[in-house]
């Protein structure tokens, strides 16, 4: 008999894998564009955000249900996993939220919006995804859950690949402005990110 934890895990995992598959289809098959969606009323929009909601909720729930199964606390200490995990969760959530606020609702949903290149977007072209990756790592560390780690890894693949699907669309939408932006700002983080942060704190 499958346990409640198993049901949540497999539901979240299947949703996460389905998200990755639809993204890979966008990247590999020229006639397919699931992400970014072509509009709010399209099946691709509904599919993506339904799968995303299921995967995210499942990830959070299974982490609580399966807490301690990974065994990191035994290796590095419960205080370390709690403090470091909490710090990463708060930091990742703050960065992702800040980026989402600057991008606006339409941009966050993958719809047409203004090209944003200031604020956190002056340091990274995808600060929201960077924040999400930090949040995933922090939550796995905080819950010390092996099942959350599996679902989180599948989710991380989506955040790492999504920019590859978005970049041709962004160039089509914004043309030379986007090309100039890509030349001066890294996809995630890089040396130019450090230089930009240094200049802001100097």
GROMACS .gro file of C-alpha atoms in nm:
model
  202
    1UNK     CA    1   0.000   0.000   0.000
    2UNK     CA    2   0.135   0.340  -0.101
    3UNK     CA    3   0.177   0.582   0.190
    4UNK     CA    4   0.057   0.943   0.193
    5UNK     CA    5   0.419   1.055   0.166
    6UNK     CA    6   0.464   0.834  -0.139
    7UNK     CA    7   0.153   0.974  -0.306
    8UNK     CA    8   0.269   1.332  -0.253
    9UNK     CA    9   0.621   1.248  -0.369
   10UNK     CA   10   0.516   1.072  -0.689
   11UNK     CA   11   0.260   1.338  -0.775
   12UNK     CA   12   0.518   1.616  -0.734
   13UNK     CA   13   0.785   1.417  -0.918
   14UNK     CA   14   0.560   1.340  -1.215
   15UNK     CA   15   0.457   1.706  -1.238
   16UNK     CA   16   0.821   1.816  -1.224
   17UNK     CA   17   0.932   1.567  -1.486
   18UNK     CA   18   0.641   1.672  -1.710
   19UNK     CA   19   0.754   2.035  -1.679
   20UNK     CA   20   1.108   1.937  -1.781
   21UNK     CA   21   0.978   1.734  -2.076
   22UNK     CA   22   0.764   2.021  -2.206
   23UNK     CA   23   1.062   2.254  -2.175
   24UNK     CA   24   1.289   2.010  -2.358
   25UNK     CA   25   1.025   1.981  -2.631
   26UNK     CA   26   1.033   2.360  -2.669
   27UNK     CA   27   1.412   2.350  -2.703
   28UNK     CA   28   1.436   2.052  -2.937
   29UNK     CA   29   1.124   2.062  -3.156
   30UNK     CA   30   1.106   2.379  -3.362
   31UNK     CA   31   0.728   2.363  -3.409
   32UNK     CA   32   0.662   2.335  -3.033
   33UNK     CA   33   0.658   2.627  -2.790
   34UNK     CA   34   0.525   2.542  -2.448
   35UNK     CA   35   0.742   2.796  -2.265
   36UNK     CA   36   0.713   3.092  -2.277
   37UNK     CA   37   0.338   3.047  -2.340
   38UNK     CA   38   0.191   3.230  -2.637
   39UNK     CA   39  -0.087   3.378  -2.427
   40UNK     CA   40  -0.291   3.345  -2.110
   41UNK     CA   41  -0.578   3.165  -2.283
   42UNK     CA   42  -0.359   2.895  -2.440
   43UNK     CA   43  -0.338   2.532  -2.331
   44UNK     CA   44   0.038   2.571  -2.284
   45UNK     CA   45  -0.016   2.844  -2.025
   46UNK     CA   46  -0.270   2.635  -1.832
   47UNK     CA   47  -0.058   2.320  -1.853
   48UNK     CA   48   0.263   2.488  -1.741
   49UNK     CA   49   0.115   2.667  -1.442
   50UNK     CA   50  -0.093   2.368  -1.330
   51UNK     CA   51   0.214   2.145  -1.335
   52UNK     CA   52   0.419   2.418  -1.166
   53UNK     CA   53   0.166   2.457  -0.885
   54UNK     CA   54   0.145   2.080  -0.826
   55UNK     CA   55   0.525   2.040  -0.828
   56UNK     CA   56   0.585   2.336  -0.592
   57UNK     CA   57   0.319   2.240  -0.339
   58UNK     CA   58   0.429   1.877  -0.351
   59UNK     CA   59   0.792   1.976  -0.298
   60UNK     CA   60   0.706   2.179   0.011
   61UNK     CA   61   0.469   1.920   0.155
   62UNK     CA   62   0.691   1.617   0.097
   63UNK     CA   63   0.982   1.799   0.260
   64UNK     CA   64   0.783   1.827   0.581
   65UNK     CA   65   0.650   1.471   0.564
   66UNK     CA   66   0.990   1.319   0.489
   67UNK     CA   67   1.203   1.544   0.714
   68UNK     CA   68   1.528   1.391   0.835
   69UNK     CA   69   1.548   1.106   0.583
   70UNK     CA   70   1.852   1.246   0.400
   71UNK     CA   71   2.075   1.227   0.707
   72UNK     CA   72   2.265   1.551   0.655
   73UNK     CA   73   2.201   1.654   1.015
   74UNK     CA   74   2.393   1.350   1.133
   75UNK     CA   75   2.695   1.448   0.924
   76UNK     CA   76   2.716   1.822   0.975
   77UNK     CA   77   2.491   1.879   1.276
   78UNK     CA   78   2.127   1.976   1.310
   79UNK     CA   79   2.213   2.334   1.404
   80UNK     CA   80   2.409   2.378   1.080
   81UNK     CA   81   2.133   2.238   0.859
   82UNK     CA   82   1.873   2.449   1.037
   83UNK     CA   83   2.066   2.777   1.034
   84UNK     CA   84   2.216   2.741   0.686
   85UNK     CA   85   1.895   2.601   0.537
   86UNK     CA   86   1.684   2.880   0.689
   87UNK     CA   87   1.929   3.144   0.566
   88UNK     CA   88   1.917   3.008   0.212
   89UNK     CA   89   1.537   2.979   0.215
   90UNK     CA   90   1.495   3.338   0.335
   91UNK     CA   91   1.764   3.472   0.101
   92UNK     CA   92   1.636   3.282  -0.201
   93UNK     CA   93   1.276   3.383  -0.133
   94UNK     CA   94   1.377   3.748  -0.089
   95UNK     CA   95   1.577   3.753  -0.413
   96UNK     CA   96   1.307   3.575  -0.613
   97UNK     CA   97   1.036   3.803  -0.471
   98UNK     CA   98   1.238   4.116  -0.542
   99UNK     CA   99   1.300   4.003  -0.899
  100UNK     CA  100   0.933   3.917  -0.948
  101UNK     CA  101   0.833   4.259  -0.817
  102UNK     CA  102   1.062   4.434  -1.065
  103UNK     CA  103   0.955   4.212  -1.353
  104UNK     CA  104   0.582   4.252  -1.293
  105UNK     CA  105   0.302   3.998  -1.304
  106UNK     CA  106   0.292   3.953  -1.682
  107UNK     CA  107   0.666   3.898  -1.704
  108UNK     CA  108   0.656   3.646  -1.419
  109UNK     CA  109   0.384   3.452  -1.598
  110UNK     CA  110   0.592   3.432  -1.916
  111UNK     CA  111   0.375   3.679  -2.106
  112UNK     CA  112   0.468   3.991  -2.303
  113UNK     CA  113   0.607   4.261  -2.076
  114UNK     CA  114   0.862   4.540  -2.071
  115UNK     CA  115   1.230   4.440  -2.086
  116UNK     CA  116   1.370   4.498  -1.736
  117UNK     CA  117   1.745   4.554  -1.706
  118UNK     CA  118   1.784   4.739  -1.376
  119UNK     CA  119   1.770   4.641  -1.010
  120UNK     CA  120   1.862   4.272  -0.968
  121UNK     CA  121   1.845   4.236  -1.348
  122UNK     CA  122   2.156   4.454  -1.374
  123UNK     CA  123   2.350   4.172  -1.205
  124UNK     CA  124   2.182   3.868  -1.359
  125UNK     CA  125   1.944   3.820  -1.651
  126UNK     CA  126   1.753   3.567  -1.441
  127UNK     CA  127   1.775   3.675  -1.075
  128UNK     CA  128   1.437   3.517  -1.000
  129UNK     CA  129   1.563   3.178  -1.113
  130UNK     CA  130   1.882   3.224  -0.912
  131UNK     CA  131   1.665   3.295  -0.608
  132UNK     CA  132   1.450   2.990  -0.679
  133UNK     CA  133   1.757   2.765  -0.702
  134UNK     CA  134   1.888   2.900  -0.372
  135UNK     CA  135   1.544   2.845  -0.217
  136UNK     CA  136   1.532   2.483  -0.338
  137UNK     CA  137   1.877   2.408  -0.197
  138UNK     CA  138   1.789   2.577   0.132
  139UNK     CA  139   1.463   2.391   0.175
  140UNK     CA  140   1.624   2.052   0.107
  141UNK     CA  141   1.895   2.137   0.361
  142UNK     CA  142   1.643   2.268   0.615
  143UNK     CA  143   1.410   1.967   0.592
  144UNK     CA  144   1.697   1.721   0.544
  145UNK     CA  145   1.461   1.529   0.316
  146UNK     CA  146   1.580   1.287   0.050
  147UNK     CA  147   1.245   1.292  -0.131
  148UNK     CA  148   1.241   1.673  -0.136
  149UNK     CA  149   1.596   1.654  -0.273
  150UNK     CA  150   1.481   1.441  -0.566
  151UNK     CA  151   1.185   1.665  -0.648
  152UNK     CA  152   1.402   1.973  -0.598
  153UNK     CA  153   1.667   1.842  -0.837
  154UNK     CA  154   1.403   1.786  -1.105
  155UNK     CA  155   1.271   2.137  -1.044
  156UNK     CA  156   1.622   2.282  -1.062
  157UNK     CA  157   1.659   2.139  -1.413
  158UNK     CA  158   1.362   2.349  -1.524
  159UNK     CA  159   1.505   2.669  -1.376
  160UNK     CA  160   1.841   2.603  -1.541
  161UNK     CA  161   1.694   2.528  -1.884
  162UNK     CA  162   1.410   2.784  -1.893
  163UNK     CA  163   1.638   3.075  -1.997
  164UNK     CA  164   1.747   2.876  -2.304
  165UNK     CA  165   1.385   2.860  -2.417
  166UNK     CA  166   1.321   3.224  -2.328
  167UNK     CA  167   1.621   3.384  -2.499
  168UNK     CA  168   1.511   3.340  -2.864
  169UNK     CA  169   1.166   3.470  -2.767
  170UNK     CA  170   1.317   3.769  -2.586
  171UNK     CA  171   1.535   3.855  -2.885
  172UNK     CA  172   1.232   3.835  -3.111
  173UNK     CA  173   1.038   4.066  -2.877
  174UNK     CA  174   1.309   4.322  -2.797
  175UNK     CA  175   1.565   4.288  -3.076
  176UNK     CA  176   1.885   4.491  -3.038
  177UNK     CA  177   1.801   4.599  -2.682
  178UNK     CA  178   1.797   4.237  -2.569
  179UNK     CA  179   2.118   4.154  -2.759
  180UNK     CA  180   2.303   4.441  -2.592
  181UNK     CA  181   2.167   4.334  -2.254
  182UNK     CA  182   2.283   3.975  -2.306
  183UNK     CA  183   2.631   4.092  -2.400
  184UNK     CA  184   2.684   4.285  -2.078
  185UNK     CA  185   2.491   4.072  -1.825
  186UNK     CA  186   2.537   3.698  -1.749
  187UNK     CA  187   2.254   3.447  -1.774
  188UNK     CA  188   2.279   3.361  -1.404
  189UNK     CA  189   2.587   3.491  -1.224
  190UNK     CA  190   2.941   3.561  -1.339
  191UNK     CA  191   3.238   3.795  -1.308
  192UNK     CA  192   3.034   4.088  -1.435
  193UNK     CA  193   2.782   4.017  -1.156
  194UNK     CA  194   3.057   4.055  -0.897
  195UNK     CA  195   3.178   4.376  -1.061
  196UNK     CA  196   2.823   4.515  -1.069
  197UNK     CA  197   2.766   4.430  -0.704
  198UNK     CA  198   3.102   4.580  -0.608
  199UNK     CA  199   3.025   4.904  -0.785
  200UNK     CA  200   2.687   4.930  -0.609
  201UNK     CA  201   2.838   4.876  -0.263
  202UNK     CA  202   3.142   5.096  -0.319
   0.00000   0.00000   0.00000
